[in-house]
mmCIF file of the C-alpha atoms, coordinates in Angstrom:
data_MODEL
# 
_entry.id   MODEL 
# 
loop_
_atom_site.group_PDB 
_atom_site.id 
_atom_site.type_symbol 
_atom_site.label_atom_id 
_atom_site.label_alt_id 
_atom_site.label_comp_id 
_atom_site.label_asym_id 
_atom_site.label_entity_id 
_atom_site.label_seq_id 
_atom_site.pdbx_PDB_ins_code 
_atom_site.Cartn_x 
_atom_site.Cartn_y 
_atom_site.Cartn_z 
_atom_site.occupancy 
_atom_site.B_iso_or_equiv 
_atom_site.pdbx_formal_charge 
_atom_site.auth_seq_id 
_atom_site.auth_comp_id 
_atom_site.auth_asym_id 
_atom_site.auth_atom_id 
_atom_site.pdbx_PDB_model_num 
ATOM 1   C CA . MET A 1 1   ? 69.966  90.009 39.505 1.00 0.00 ? 1   MET A CA 1 
ATOM 2   C CA . GLN A 1 2   ? 71.836  87.045 40.953 1.00 0.00 ? 2   GLN A CA 1 
ATOM 3   C CA . ASP A 1 3   ? 74.910  87.703 43.053 1.00 0.00 ? 3   ASP A CA 1 
ATOM 4   C CA . PRO A 1 4   ? 78.086  87.805 40.975 1.00 0.00 ? 4   PRO A CA 1 
ATOM 5   C CA . TYR A 1 5   ? 80.405  84.871 41.388 1.00 0.00 ? 5   TYR A CA 1 
ATOM 6   C CA . LEU A 1 6   ? 84.084  84.197 40.807 1.00 0.00 ? 6   LEU A CA 1 
ATOM 7   C CA . VAL A 1 7   ? 86.056  81.340 39.350 1.00 0.00 ? 7   VAL A CA 1 
ATOM 8   C CA . LEU A 1 8   ? 89.540  80.639 40.630 1.00 0.00 ? 8   LEU A CA 1 
ATOM 9   C CA . VAL A 1 9   ? 92.060  79.533 38.022 1.00 0.00 ? 9   VAL A CA 1 
ATOM 10  C CA . GLY A 1 10  ? 95.503  78.040 38.418 1.00 0.00 ? 10  GLY A CA 1 
ATOM 11  C CA . PRO A 1 11  ? 98.009  75.871 36.604 1.00 0.00 ? 11  PRO A CA 1 
ATOM 12  C CA . THR A 1 12  ? 96.047  72.705 37.329 1.00 0.00 ? 12  THR A CA 1 
ATOM 13  C CA . ARG A 1 13  ? 92.331  73.430 37.534 1.00 0.00 ? 13  ARG A CA 1 
ATOM 14  C CA . ALA A 1 14  ? 89.508  75.940 37.937 1.00 0.00 ? 14  ALA A CA 1 
ATOM 15  C CA . VAL A 1 15  ? 87.487  76.114 41.139 1.00 0.00 ? 15  VAL A CA 1 
ATOM 16  C CA . LEU A 1 16  ? 84.150  77.794 41.776 1.00 0.00 ? 16  LEU A CA 1 
ATOM 17  C CA . TYR A 1 17  ? 84.830  80.447 44.412 1.00 0.00 ? 17  TYR A CA 1 
ATOM 18  C CA . SER A 1 18  ? 81.777  81.220 46.552 1.00 0.00 ? 18  SER A CA 1 
ATOM 19  C CA . GLY A 1 19  ? 83.283  81.157 50.037 1.00 0.00 ? 19  GLY A CA 1 
ATOM 20  C CA . TYR A 1 20  ? 86.584  80.337 51.687 1.00 0.00 ? 20  TYR A CA 1 
ATOM 21  C CA . VAL A 1 21  ? 89.166  78.448 49.611 1.00 0.00 ? 21  VAL A CA 1 
ATOM 22  C CA . TYR A 1 22  ? 92.241  76.821 51.131 1.00 0.00 ? 22  TYR A CA 1 
ATOM 23  C CA . PHE A 1 23  ? 95.446  75.833 49.341 1.00 0.00 ? 23  PHE A CA 1 
ATOM 24  C CA . ASP A 1 24  ? 97.429  72.805 50.424 1.00 0.00 ? 24  ASP A CA 1 
ATOM 25  C CA . ALA A 1 25  ? 100.858 72.548 48.749 1.00 0.00 ? 25  ALA A CA 1 
ATOM 26  C CA . MET A 1 26  ? 103.517 69.938 49.459 1.00 0.00 ? 26  MET A CA 1 
ATOM 27  C CA . LEU A 1 27  ? 106.872 70.101 47.659 1.00 0.00 ? 27  LEU A CA 1 
ATOM 28  C CA . LYS A 1 28  ? 109.451 67.349 48.042 1.00 0.00 ? 28  LYS A CA 1 
ATOM 29  C CA . VAL A 1 29  ? 113.007 66.637 46.906 1.00 0.00 ? 29  VAL A CA 1 
ATOM 30  C CA . LYS A 1 30  ? 112.951 63.210 45.275 1.00 0.00 ? 30  LYS A CA 1 
ATOM 31  C CA . GLY A 1 31  ? 115.332 60.606 46.603 1.00 0.00 ? 31  GLY A CA 1 
ATOM 32  C CA . ARG A 1 32  ? 116.313 57.249 45.146 1.00 0.00 ? 32  ARG A CA 1 
ATOM 33  C CA . THR A 1 33  ? 113.289 55.720 46.888 1.00 0.00 ? 33  THR A CA 1 
ATOM 34  C CA . GLU A 1 34  ? 110.059 57.141 48.312 1.00 0.00 ? 34  GLU A CA 1 
ATOM 35  C CA . PHE A 1 35  ? 111.426 56.741 51.857 1.00 0.00 ? 35  PHE A CA 1 
ATOM 36  C CA . GLU A 1 36  ? 114.381 59.003 50.957 1.00 0.00 ? 36  GLU A CA 1 
ATOM 37  C CA . ASP A 1 37  ? 112.176 61.885 49.787 1.00 0.00 ? 37  ASP A CA 1 
ATOM 38  C CA . THR A 1 38  ? 112.759 65.106 51.746 1.00 0.00 ? 38  THR A CA 1 
ATOM 39  C CA . ASP A 1 39  ? 110.136 67.763 52.517 1.00 0.00 ? 39  ASP A CA 1 
ATOM 40  C CA . LEU A 1 40  ? 111.035 71.093 50.927 1.00 0.00 ? 40  LEU A CA 1 
ATOM 41  C CA . SER A 1 41  ? 107.920 73.196 51.501 1.00 0.00 ? 41  SER A CA 1 
ATOM 42  C CA . LEU A 1 42  ? 104.595 72.625 53.243 1.00 0.00 ? 42  LEU A CA 1 
ATOM 43  C CA . VAL A 1 43  ? 101.857 75.258 52.898 1.00 0.00 ? 43  VAL A CA 1 
ATOM 44  C CA . PHE A 1 44  ? 98.236  75.298 54.060 1.00 0.00 ? 44  PHE A CA 1 
ATOM 45  C CA . GLU A 1 45  ? 96.737  78.760 53.694 1.00 0.00 ? 45  GLU A CA 1 
ATOM 46  C CA . ARG A 1 46  ? 93.375  80.392 53.148 1.00 0.00 ? 46  ARG A CA 1 
ATOM 47  C CA . PHE A 1 47  ? 93.084  82.320 49.893 1.00 0.00 ? 47  PHE A CA 1 
ATOM 48  C CA . LEU A 1 48  ? 92.338  86.028 50.222 1.00 0.00 ? 48  LEU A CA 1 
ATOM 49  C CA . CYS A 1 49  ? 90.942  88.001 47.289 1.00 0.00 ? 49  CYS A CA 1 
ATOM 50  C CA . CYS A 1 50  ? 93.631  89.977 45.512 1.00 0.00 ? 50  CYS A CA 1 
ATOM 51  C CA . GLU A 1 51  ? 91.832  93.314 45.716 1.00 0.00 ? 51  GLU A CA 1 
ATOM 52  C CA . LYS A 1 52  ? 88.755  94.911 47.249 1.00 0.00 ? 52  LYS A CA 1 
ATOM 53  C CA . LEU A 1 53  ? 85.459  93.890 45.687 1.00 0.00 ? 53  LEU A CA 1 
ATOM 54  C CA . ASN A 1 54  ? 85.089  97.016 43.595 1.00 0.00 ? 54  ASN A CA 1 
ATOM 55  C CA . LEU A 1 55  ? 82.093  97.034 41.302 1.00 0.00 ? 55  LEU A CA 1 
ATOM 56  C CA . CYS A 1 56  ? 82.277  97.840 37.623 1.00 0.00 ? 56  CYS A CA 1 
ATOM 57  C CA . VAL A 1 57  ? 79.533  98.085 35.047 1.00 0.00 ? 57  VAL A CA 1 
ATOM 58  C CA . SER A 1 58  ? 79.481  95.957 31.910 1.00 0.00 ? 58  SER A CA 1 
ATOM 59  C CA . PHE A 1 59  ? 76.472  95.515 29.653 1.00 0.00 ? 59  PHE A CA 1 
ATOM 60  C CA . GLY A 1 60  ? 74.320  97.233 32.278 1.00 0.00 ? 60  GLY A CA 1 
ATOM 61  C CA . GLU A 1 61  ? 75.146  94.731 35.015 1.00 0.00 ? 61  GLU A CA 1 
ATOM 62  C CA . CYS A 1 62  ? 77.213  95.178 38.163 1.00 0.00 ? 62  CYS A CA 1 
ATOM 63  C CA . MET A 1 63  ? 79.970  92.619 38.503 1.00 0.00 ? 63  MET A CA 1 
ATOM 64  C CA . LEU A 1 64  ? 83.323  92.244 40.185 1.00 0.00 ? 64  LEU A CA 1 
ATOM 65  C CA . ARG A 1 65  ? 86.621  92.929 38.485 1.00 0.00 ? 65  ARG A CA 1 
ATOM 66  C CA . SER A 1 66  ? 88.936  90.074 37.585 1.00 0.00 ? 66  SER A CA 1 
ATOM 67  C CA . CYS A 1 67  ? 92.313  90.368 39.263 1.00 0.00 ? 67  CYS A CA 1 
ATOM 68  C CA . VAL A 1 68  ? 95.540  88.546 40.046 1.00 0.00 ? 68  VAL A CA 1 
ATOM 69  C CA . SER A 1 69  ? 97.895  88.594 43.039 1.00 0.00 ? 69  SER A CA 1 
ATOM 70  C CA . SER A 1 70  ? 100.939 86.778 44.404 1.00 0.00 ? 70  SER A CA 1 
ATOM 71  C CA . SER A 1 71  ? 101.949 85.857 47.950 1.00 0.00 ? 71  SER A CA 1 
ATOM 72  C CA . LEU A 1 72  ? 105.204 84.476 49.344 1.00 0.00 ? 72  LEU A CA 1 
ATOM 73  C CA . TYR A 1 73  ? 105.277 81.683 51.925 1.00 0.00 ? 73  TYR A CA 1 
ATOM 74  C CA . THR A 1 74  ? 108.664 81.091 53.578 1.00 0.00 ? 74  THR A CA 1 
ATOM 75  C CA . SER A 1 75  ? 109.776 77.957 55.367 1.00 0.00 ? 75  SER A CA 1 
ATOM 76  C CA . LYS A 1 76  ? 113.153 76.898 56.721 1.00 0.00 ? 76  LYS A CA 1 
ATOM 77  C CA . LEU A 1 77  ? 114.266 75.423 53.397 1.00 0.00 ? 77  LEU A CA 1 
ATOM 78  C CA . SER A 1 78  ? 112.446 77.372 50.700 1.00 0.00 ? 78  SER A CA 1 
ATOM 79  C CA . THR A 1 79  ? 110.172 80.213 49.677 1.00 0.00 ? 79  THR A CA 1 
ATOM 80  C CA . LEU A 1 80  ? 107.034 79.353 47.713 1.00 0.00 ? 80  LEU A CA 1 
ATOM 81  C CA . GLU A 1 81  ? 105.315 81.962 45.537 1.00 0.00 ? 81  GLU A CA 1 
ATOM 82  C CA . LEU A 1 82  ? 101.579 81.364 45.068 1.00 0.00 ? 82  LEU A CA 1 
ATOM 83  C CA . THR A 1 83  ? 99.878  83.323 42.277 1.00 0.00 ? 83  THR A CA 1 
ATOM 84  C CA . CYS A 1 84  ? 96.082  83.331 42.090 1.00 0.00 ? 84  CYS A CA 1 
ATOM 85  C CA . GLY A 1 85  ? 93.664  84.924 39.689 1.00 0.00 ? 85  GLY A CA 1 
ATOM 86  C CA . LEU A 1 86  ? 89.962  85.592 40.048 1.00 0.00 ? 86  LEU A CA 1 
ATOM 87  C CA . VAL A 1 87  ? 87.996  85.473 36.796 1.00 0.00 ? 87  VAL A CA 1 
ATOM 88  C CA . VAL A 1 88  ? 84.496  86.876 37.235 1.00 0.00 ? 88  VAL A CA 1 
ATOM 89  C CA . SER A 1 89  ? 81.288  85.687 35.543 1.00 0.00 ? 89  SER A CA 1 
ATOM 90  C CA . SER A 1 90  ? 83.158  82.890 33.813 1.00 0.00 ? 90  SER A CA 1 
ATOM 91  C CA . VAL A 1 91  ? 82.682  80.457 30.991 1.00 0.00 ? 91  VAL A CA 1 
ATOM 92  C CA . GLU A 1 92  ? 84.935  77.471 30.394 1.00 0.00 ? 92  GLU A CA 1 
ATOM 93  C CA . ALA A 1 93  ? 87.184  77.386 27.333 1.00 0.00 ? 93  ALA A CA 1 
ATOM 94  C CA . THR A 1 94  ? 88.644  74.067 26.143 1.00 0.00 ? 94  THR A CA 1 
ATOM 95  C CA . ILE A 1 95  ? 91.492  74.749 23.715 1.00 0.00 ? 95  ILE A CA 1 
ATOM 96  C CA . ALA A 1 96  ? 92.903  72.599 20.893 1.00 0.00 ? 96  ALA A CA 1 
ATOM 97  C CA . ALA A 1 97  ? 95.801  73.407 18.539 1.00 0.00 ? 97  ALA A CA 1 
ATOM 98  C CA . GLN A 1 98  ? 96.666  71.985 15.128 1.00 0.00 ? 98  GLN A CA 1 
ATOM 99  C CA . ILE A 1 99  ? 99.456  72.765 12.654 1.00 0.00 ? 99  ILE A CA 1 
ATOM 100 C CA . VAL A 1 100 ? 97.743  73.532 9.321  1.00 0.00 ? 100 VAL A CA 1 
ATOM 101 C CA . LYS A 1 101 ? 100.638 75.051 7.348  1.00 0.00 ? 101 LYS A CA 1 
ATOM 102 C CA . GLY A 1 102 ? 104.420 74.682 7.527  1.00 0.00 ? 102 GLY A CA 1 
ATOM 103 C CA . SER A 1 103 ? 106.211 72.881 10.354 1.00 0.00 ? 103 SER A CA 1 
ATOM 104 C CA . TRP A 1 104 ? 107.609 73.711 13.761 1.00 0.00 ? 104 TRP A CA 1 
ATOM 105 C CA . PRO A 1 105 ? 111.345 74.603 13.575 1.00 0.00 ? 105 PRO A CA 1 
ATOM 106 C CA . GLU A 1 106 ? 113.517 71.685 14.701 1.00 0.00 ? 106 GLU A CA 1 
ATOM 107 C CA . GLY A 1 107 ? 115.613 72.218 17.841 1.00 0.00 ? 107 GLY A CA 1 
ATOM 108 C CA . SER A 1 108 ? 113.666 75.305 18.953 1.00 0.00 ? 108 SER A CA 1 
ATOM 109 C CA . ARG A 1 109 ? 111.619 75.885 22.099 1.00 0.00 ? 109 ARG A CA 1 
ATOM 110 C CA . GLY A 1 110 ? 107.891 76.343 21.621 1.00 0.00 ? 110 GLY A CA 1 
ATOM 111 C CA . GLN A 1 111 ? 105.423 77.838 24.081 1.00 0.00 ? 111 GLN A CA 1 
ATOM 112 C CA . LEU A 1 112 ? 101.666 78.290 23.872 1.00 0.00 ? 112 LEU A CA 1 
ATOM 113 C CA . THR A 1 113 ? 99.954  80.375 26.565 1.00 0.00 ? 113 THR A CA 1 
ATOM 114 C CA . ALA A 1 114 ? 96.457  81.711 27.245 1.00 0.00 ? 114 ALA A CA 1 
ATOM 115 C CA . CYS A 1 115 ? 95.244  84.773 29.122 1.00 0.00 ? 115 CYS A CA 1 
ATOM 116 C CA . ILE A 1 116 ? 92.182  86.980 29.389 1.00 0.00 ? 116 ILE A CA 1 
ATOM 117 C CA . GLY A 1 117 ? 92.212  90.523 28.052 1.00 0.00 ? 117 GLY A CA 1 
ATOM 118 C CA . SER A 1 118 ? 91.587  92.238 31.406 1.00 0.00 ? 118 SER A CA 1 
ATOM 119 C CA . VAL A 1 119 ? 94.439  90.385 33.183 1.00 0.00 ? 119 VAL A CA 1 
ATOM 120 C CA . GLY A 1 120 ? 96.963  90.107 30.378 1.00 0.00 ? 120 GLY A CA 1 
ATOM 121 C CA . ASP A 1 121 ? 99.951  89.603 32.685 1.00 0.00 ? 121 ASP A CA 1 
ATOM 122 C CA . MET A 1 122 ? 98.621  86.289 34.027 1.00 0.00 ? 122 MET A CA 1 
ATOM 123 C CA . ASN A 1 123 ? 99.543  83.727 31.393 1.00 0.00 ? 123 ASN A CA 1 
ATOM 124 C CA . VAL A 1 124 ? 98.422  80.119 31.716 1.00 0.00 ? 124 VAL A CA 1 
ATOM 125 C CA . MET A 1 125 ? 100.933 77.724 30.142 1.00 0.00 ? 125 MET A CA 1 
ATOM 126 C CA . LEU A 1 126 ? 99.245  75.418 27.633 1.00 0.00 ? 126 LEU A CA 1 
ATOM 127 C CA . LEU A 1 127 ? 102.472 73.904 26.286 1.00 0.00 ? 127 LEU A CA 1 
ATOM 128 C CA . ASP A 1 128 ? 106.217 74.288 26.841 1.00 0.00 ? 128 ASP A CA 1 
ATOM 129 C CA . SER A 1 129 ? 108.212 71.980 24.587 1.00 0.00 ? 129 SER A CA 1 
ATOM 130 C CA . ARG A 1 130 ? 111.578 73.218 25.942 1.00 0.00 ? 130 ARG A CA 1 
ATOM 131 C CA . GLU A 1 131 ? 114.093 71.909 23.393 1.00 0.00 ? 131 GLU A CA 1 
ATOM 132 C CA . GLU A 1 132 ? 112.287 68.662 22.787 1.00 0.00 ? 132 GLU A CA 1 
ATOM 133 C CA . LYS A 1 133 ? 110.341 67.876 19.637 1.00 0.00 ? 133 LYS A CA 1 
ATOM 134 C CA . LEU A 1 134 ? 106.886 69.453 19.578 1.00 0.00 ? 134 LEU A CA 1 
ATOM 135 C CA . PRO A 1 135 ? 104.341 66.780 20.679 1.00 0.00 ? 135 PRO A CA 1 
ATOM 136 C CA . VAL A 1 136 ? 102.358 66.342 17.448 1.00 0.00 ? 136 VAL A CA 1 
ATOM 137 C CA . ILE A 1 137 ? 100.129 63.322 18.102 1.00 0.00 ? 137 ILE A CA 1 
ATOM 138 C CA . ALA A 1 138 ? 98.211  62.889 14.844 1.00 0.00 ? 138 ALA A CA 1 
ATOM 139 C CA . ALA A 1 139 ? 98.831  62.913 11.099 1.00 0.00 ? 139 ALA A CA 1 
ATOM 140 C CA . ASP A 1 140 ? 96.643  66.012 10.765 1.00 0.00 ? 140 ASP A CA 1 
ATOM 141 C CA . GLY A 1 141 ? 99.074  68.076 12.881 1.00 0.00 ? 141 GLY A CA 1 
ATOM 142 C CA . THR A 1 142 ? 97.143  67.979 16.176 1.00 0.00 ? 142 THR A CA 1 
ATOM 143 C CA . ILE A 1 143 ? 99.340  69.125 19.082 1.00 0.00 ? 143 ILE A CA 1 
ATOM 144 C CA . GLN A 1 144 ? 99.150  67.525 22.524 1.00 0.00 ? 144 GLN A CA 1 
ATOM 145 C CA . LEU A 1 145 ? 98.746  70.333 25.060 1.00 0.00 ? 145 LEU A CA 1 
ATOM 146 C CA . SER A 1 146 ? 99.791  69.839 28.683 1.00 0.00 ? 146 SER A CA 1 
ATOM 147 C CA . ARG A 1 147 ? 96.803  71.983 29.732 1.00 0.00 ? 147 ARG A CA 1 
ATOM 148 C CA . ARG A 1 148 ? 93.642  72.645 27.718 1.00 0.00 ? 148 ARG A CA 1 
ATOM 149 C CA . VAL A 1 149 ? 91.016  74.284 29.941 1.00 0.00 ? 149 VAL A CA 1 
ATOM 150 C CA . VAL A 1 150 ? 90.945  77.903 31.143 1.00 0.00 ? 150 VAL A CA 1 
ATOM 151 C CA . SER A 1 151 ? 88.271  80.240 32.519 1.00 0.00 ? 151 SER A CA 1 
ATOM 152 C CA . VAL A 1 152 ? 87.278  83.367 30.582 1.00 0.00 ? 152 VAL A CA 1 
ATOM 153 C CA . GLU A 1 153 ? 85.068  86.335 31.423 1.00 0.00 ? 153 GLU A CA 1 
ATOM 154 C CA . ARG A 1 154 ? 81.782  86.157 29.532 1.00 0.00 ? 154 ARG A CA 1 
ATOM 155 C CA . PHE A 1 155 ? 82.111  89.856 28.718 1.00 0.00 ? 155 PHE A CA 1 
ATOM 156 C CA . GLY A 1 156 ? 85.861  89.716 28.000 1.00 0.00 ? 156 GLY A CA 1 
ATOM 157 C CA . GLN A 1 157 ? 88.357  88.163 25.601 1.00 0.00 ? 157 GLN A CA 1 
ATOM 158 C CA . LEU A 1 158 ? 90.504  85.033 25.383 1.00 0.00 ? 158 LEU A CA 1 
ATOM 159 C CA . ILE A 1 159 ? 93.996  85.510 23.931 1.00 0.00 ? 159 ILE A CA 1 
ATOM 160 C CA . VAL A 1 160 ? 96.153  82.535 22.864 1.00 0.00 ? 160 VAL A CA 1 
ATOM 161 C CA . ARG A 1 161 ? 99.825  83.338 22.206 1.00 0.00 ? 161 ARG A CA 1 
ATOM 162 C CA . GLY A 1 162 ? 102.567 81.314 20.555 1.00 0.00 ? 162 GLY A CA 1 
ATOM 163 C CA . VAL A 1 163 ? 106.332 81.918 20.839 1.00 0.00 ? 163 VAL A CA 1 
ATOM 164 C CA . VAL A 1 164 ? 109.241 80.126 19.173 1.00 0.00 ? 164 VAL A CA 1 
ATOM 165 C CA . ASN A 1 165 ? 112.638 80.601 20.854 1.00 0.00 ? 165 ASN A CA 1 
ATOM 166 C CA . ARG A 1 166 ? 116.062 79.597 19.602 1.00 0.00 ? 166 ARG A CA 1 
ATOM 167 C CA . GLY A 1 167 ? 117.425 76.388 21.101 1.00 0.00 ? 167 GLY A CA 1 
ATOM 168 C CA . GLY A 1 168 ? 120.808 75.845 22.715 1.00 0.00 ? 168 GLY A CA 1 
ATOM 169 C CA . GLY A 1 169 ? 122.195 78.520 25.036 1.00 0.00 ? 169 GLY A CA 1 
ATOM 170 C CA . ASP A 1 170 ? 120.390 81.427 23.338 1.00 0.00 ? 170 ASP A CA 1 
ATOM 171 C CA . HIS A 1 171 ? 116.934 80.821 24.837 1.00 0.00 ? 171 HIS A CA 1 
ATOM 172 C CA . ASP A 1 172 ? 115.988 84.503 24.932 1.00 0.00 ? 172 ASP A CA 1 
ATOM 173 C CA . LYS A 1 173 ? 116.244 84.889 21.156 1.00 0.00 ? 173 LYS A CA 1 
ATOM 174 C CA . VAL A 1 174 ? 112.679 84.999 19.796 1.00 0.00 ? 174 VAL A CA 1 
ATOM 175 C CA . LEU A 1 175 ? 112.384 83.533 16.298 1.00 0.00 ? 175 LEU A CA 1 
ATOM 176 C CA . ALA A 1 176 ? 108.646 83.975 15.858 1.00 0.00 ? 176 ALA A CA 1 
ATOM 177 C CA . GLU A 1 177 ? 105.550 84.921 17.816 1.00 0.00 ? 177 GLU A CA 1 
ATOM 178 C CA . GLY A 1 178 ? 101.866 85.469 17.188 1.00 0.00 ? 178 GLY A CA 1 
ATOM 179 C CA . LYS A 1 179 ? 98.458  85.506 18.854 1.00 0.00 ? 179 LYS A CA 1 
ATOM 180 C CA . ALA A 1 180 ? 94.795  84.748 18.227 1.00 0.00 ? 180 ALA A CA 1 
ATOM 181 C CA . SER A 1 181 ? 91.859  86.384 20.036 1.00 0.00 ? 181 SER A CA 1 
ATOM 182 C CA . PHE A 1 182 ? 88.390  84.996 20.728 1.00 0.00 ? 182 PHE A CA 1 
ATOM 183 C CA . ALA A 1 183 ? 85.140  86.479 22.015 1.00 0.00 ? 183 ALA A CA 1 
ATOM 184 C CA . PRO A 1 184 ? 83.552  84.115 24.589 1.00 0.00 ? 184 PRO A CA 1 
ATOM 185 C CA . LEU A 1 185 ? 80.343  82.206 23.863 1.00 0.00 ? 185 LEU A CA 1 
ATOM 186 C CA . ASP A 1 186 ? 77.922  80.447 26.187 1.00 0.00 ? 186 ASP A CA 1 
ATOM 187 C CA . ALA A 1 187 ? 78.179  77.328 23.990 1.00 0.00 ? 187 ALA A CA 1 
ATOM 188 C CA . GLY A 1 188 ? 79.565  76.204 20.644 1.00 0.00 ? 188 GLY A CA 1 
ATOM 189 C CA . ARG A 1 189 ? 83.004  76.513 19.079 1.00 0.00 ? 189 ARG A CA 1 
ATOM 190 C CA . SER A 1 190 ? 85.292  79.276 17.848 1.00 0.00 ? 190 SER A CA 1 
ATOM 191 C CA . ARG A 1 191 ? 88.204  78.939 15.430 1.00 0.00 ? 191 ARG A CA 1 
ATOM 192 C CA . GLY A 1 192 ? 91.100  81.251 14.703 1.00 0.00 ? 192 GLY A CA 1 
ATOM 193 C CA . THR A 1 193 ? 94.552  81.210 13.085 1.00 0.00 ? 193 THR A CA 1 
ATOM 194 C CA . LEU A 1 194 ? 97.790  81.782 14.979 1.00 0.00 ? 194 LEU A CA 1 
ATOM 195 C CA . ASP A 1 195 ? 100.486 82.804 12.467 1.00 0.00 ? 195 ASP A CA 1 
ATOM 196 C CA . LEU A 1 196 ? 104.071 82.379 13.688 1.00 0.00 ? 196 LEU A CA 1 
ATOM 197 C CA . ASN A 1 197 ? 105.755 84.841 11.315 1.00 0.00 ? 197 ASN A CA 1 
ATOM 198 C CA . GLY A 1 198 ? 105.268 82.569 8.324  1.00 0.00 ? 198 GLY A CA 1 
ATOM 199 C CA . MET A 1 199 ? 107.216 79.646 9.893  1.00 0.00 ? 199 MET A CA 1 
ATOM 200 C CA . CYS A 1 200 ? 103.999 77.783 10.481 1.00 0.00 ? 200 CYS A CA 1 
ATOM 201 C CA . LYS A 1 201 ? 100.327 78.412 11.099 1.00 0.00 ? 201 LYS A CA 1 
ATOM 202 C CA . LEU A 1 202 ? 98.248  76.897 13.871 1.00 0.00 ? 202 LEU A CA 1 
ATOM 203 C CA . GLU A 1 203 ? 94.496  76.554 13.882 1.00 0.00 ? 203 GLU A CA 1 
ATOM 204 C CA . ILE A 1 204 ? 93.217  77.201 17.406 1.00 0.00 ? 204 ILE A CA 1 
ATOM 205 C CA . THR A 1 205 ? 89.805  75.715 18.237 1.00 0.00 ? 205 THR A CA 1 
ATOM 206 C CA . VAL A 1 206 ? 87.984  76.743 21.410 1.00 0.00 ? 206 VAL A CA 1 
ATOM 207 C CA . ALA A 1 207 ? 84.969  74.802 22.724 1.00 0.00 ? 207 ALA A CA 1 
ATOM 208 C CA . TRP A 1 208 ? 82.838  76.910 25.076 1.00 0.00 ? 208 TRP A CA 1 
ATOM 209 C CA . SER A 1 209 ? 80.620  75.779 27.945 1.00 0.00 ? 209 SER A CA 1 
ATOM 210 C CA . LEU A 1 210 ? 78.967  77.374 30.966 1.00 0.00 ? 210 LEU A CA 1 
ATOM 211 C CA . ILE A 1 211 ? 80.237  76.831 34.493 1.00 0.00 ? 211 ILE A CA 1 
ATOM 212 C CA . LEU A 1 212 ? 77.313  75.870 36.729 1.00 0.00 ? 212 LEU A CA 1 
ATOM 213 C CA . LYS A 1 213 ? 76.855  78.055 39.776 1.00 0.00 ? 213 LYS A CA 1 
ATOM 214 C CA . TYR A 1 214 ? 74.201  75.762 41.234 1.00 0.00 ? 214 TYR A CA 1 
ATOM 215 C CA . PRO A 1 215 ? 73.447  72.037 40.629 1.00 0.00 ? 215 PRO A CA 1 
ATOM 216 C CA . PRO A 1 216 ? 70.647  71.505 38.087 1.00 0.00 ? 216 PRO A CA 1 
ATOM 217 C CA . VAL A 1 217 ? 67.142  70.866 39.375 1.00 0.00 ? 217 VAL A CA 1 
ATOM 218 C CA . GLY A 1 218 ? 66.830  67.145 40.062 1.00 0.00 ? 218 GLY A CA 1 
ATOM 219 C CA . GLY A 1 219 ? 70.591  66.696 40.417 1.00 0.00 ? 219 GLY A CA 1 
ATOM 220 C CA . LEU A 1 220 ? 73.241  65.572 37.966 1.00 0.00 ? 220 LEU A CA 1 
ATOM 221 C CA . PRO A 1 221 ? 72.506  62.580 35.729 1.00 0.00 ? 221 PRO A CA 1 
ATOM 222 C CA . PRO A 1 222 ? 73.940  59.250 36.946 1.00 0.00 ? 222 PRO A CA 1 
ATOM 223 C CA . THR A 1 223 ? 77.201  58.076 35.380 1.00 0.00 ? 223 THR A CA 1 
ATOM 224 C CA . SER A 1 224 ? 77.344  54.739 33.621 1.00 0.00 ? 224 SER A CA 1 
# 
């Protein structure tokens, strides 16, 4: 059996984790010009796994548990919280959303998130419309997501959630919510319906692909 491997996921990208990983974060307060920008937080830290490498058994194979952890980094001007999740034995899920029935309520805040079943408290934000109009970019109801790709355990579950909140000052008032679940595949597509309490229905399409642990024999094909 090959050694298990981990994939690191965050709000911007997924990274194959087979050794040491370092995070470099630079936060600035914008001024009127670039020369007037002020440093708020500078962090360069090595990532440490969020828990001991305990083994579990799934489908007769030993593999590491997925996990999530947070660390605080304090500077003179700010405190930065860095949350990292390790997703074991991963496949890549590329998500698309389309309104197929009804319409999104005007003036409300819409959020679409994704998580894996074993680490349900780590939600990856796919879309947060705030109080702006939902970014529908095609006549067929296709929604423009701010993030589309997440990593999912091959033996686990992908969960996509949708929440509609009231606009104005009552942001905590939930008008509708729903979820759709998907079993991972090595390749191909999955489709499911996310029903927001009858207000509207979204068709969620997930395209699956493997994450390469090693480069293919002969190298990657040249780009044109």
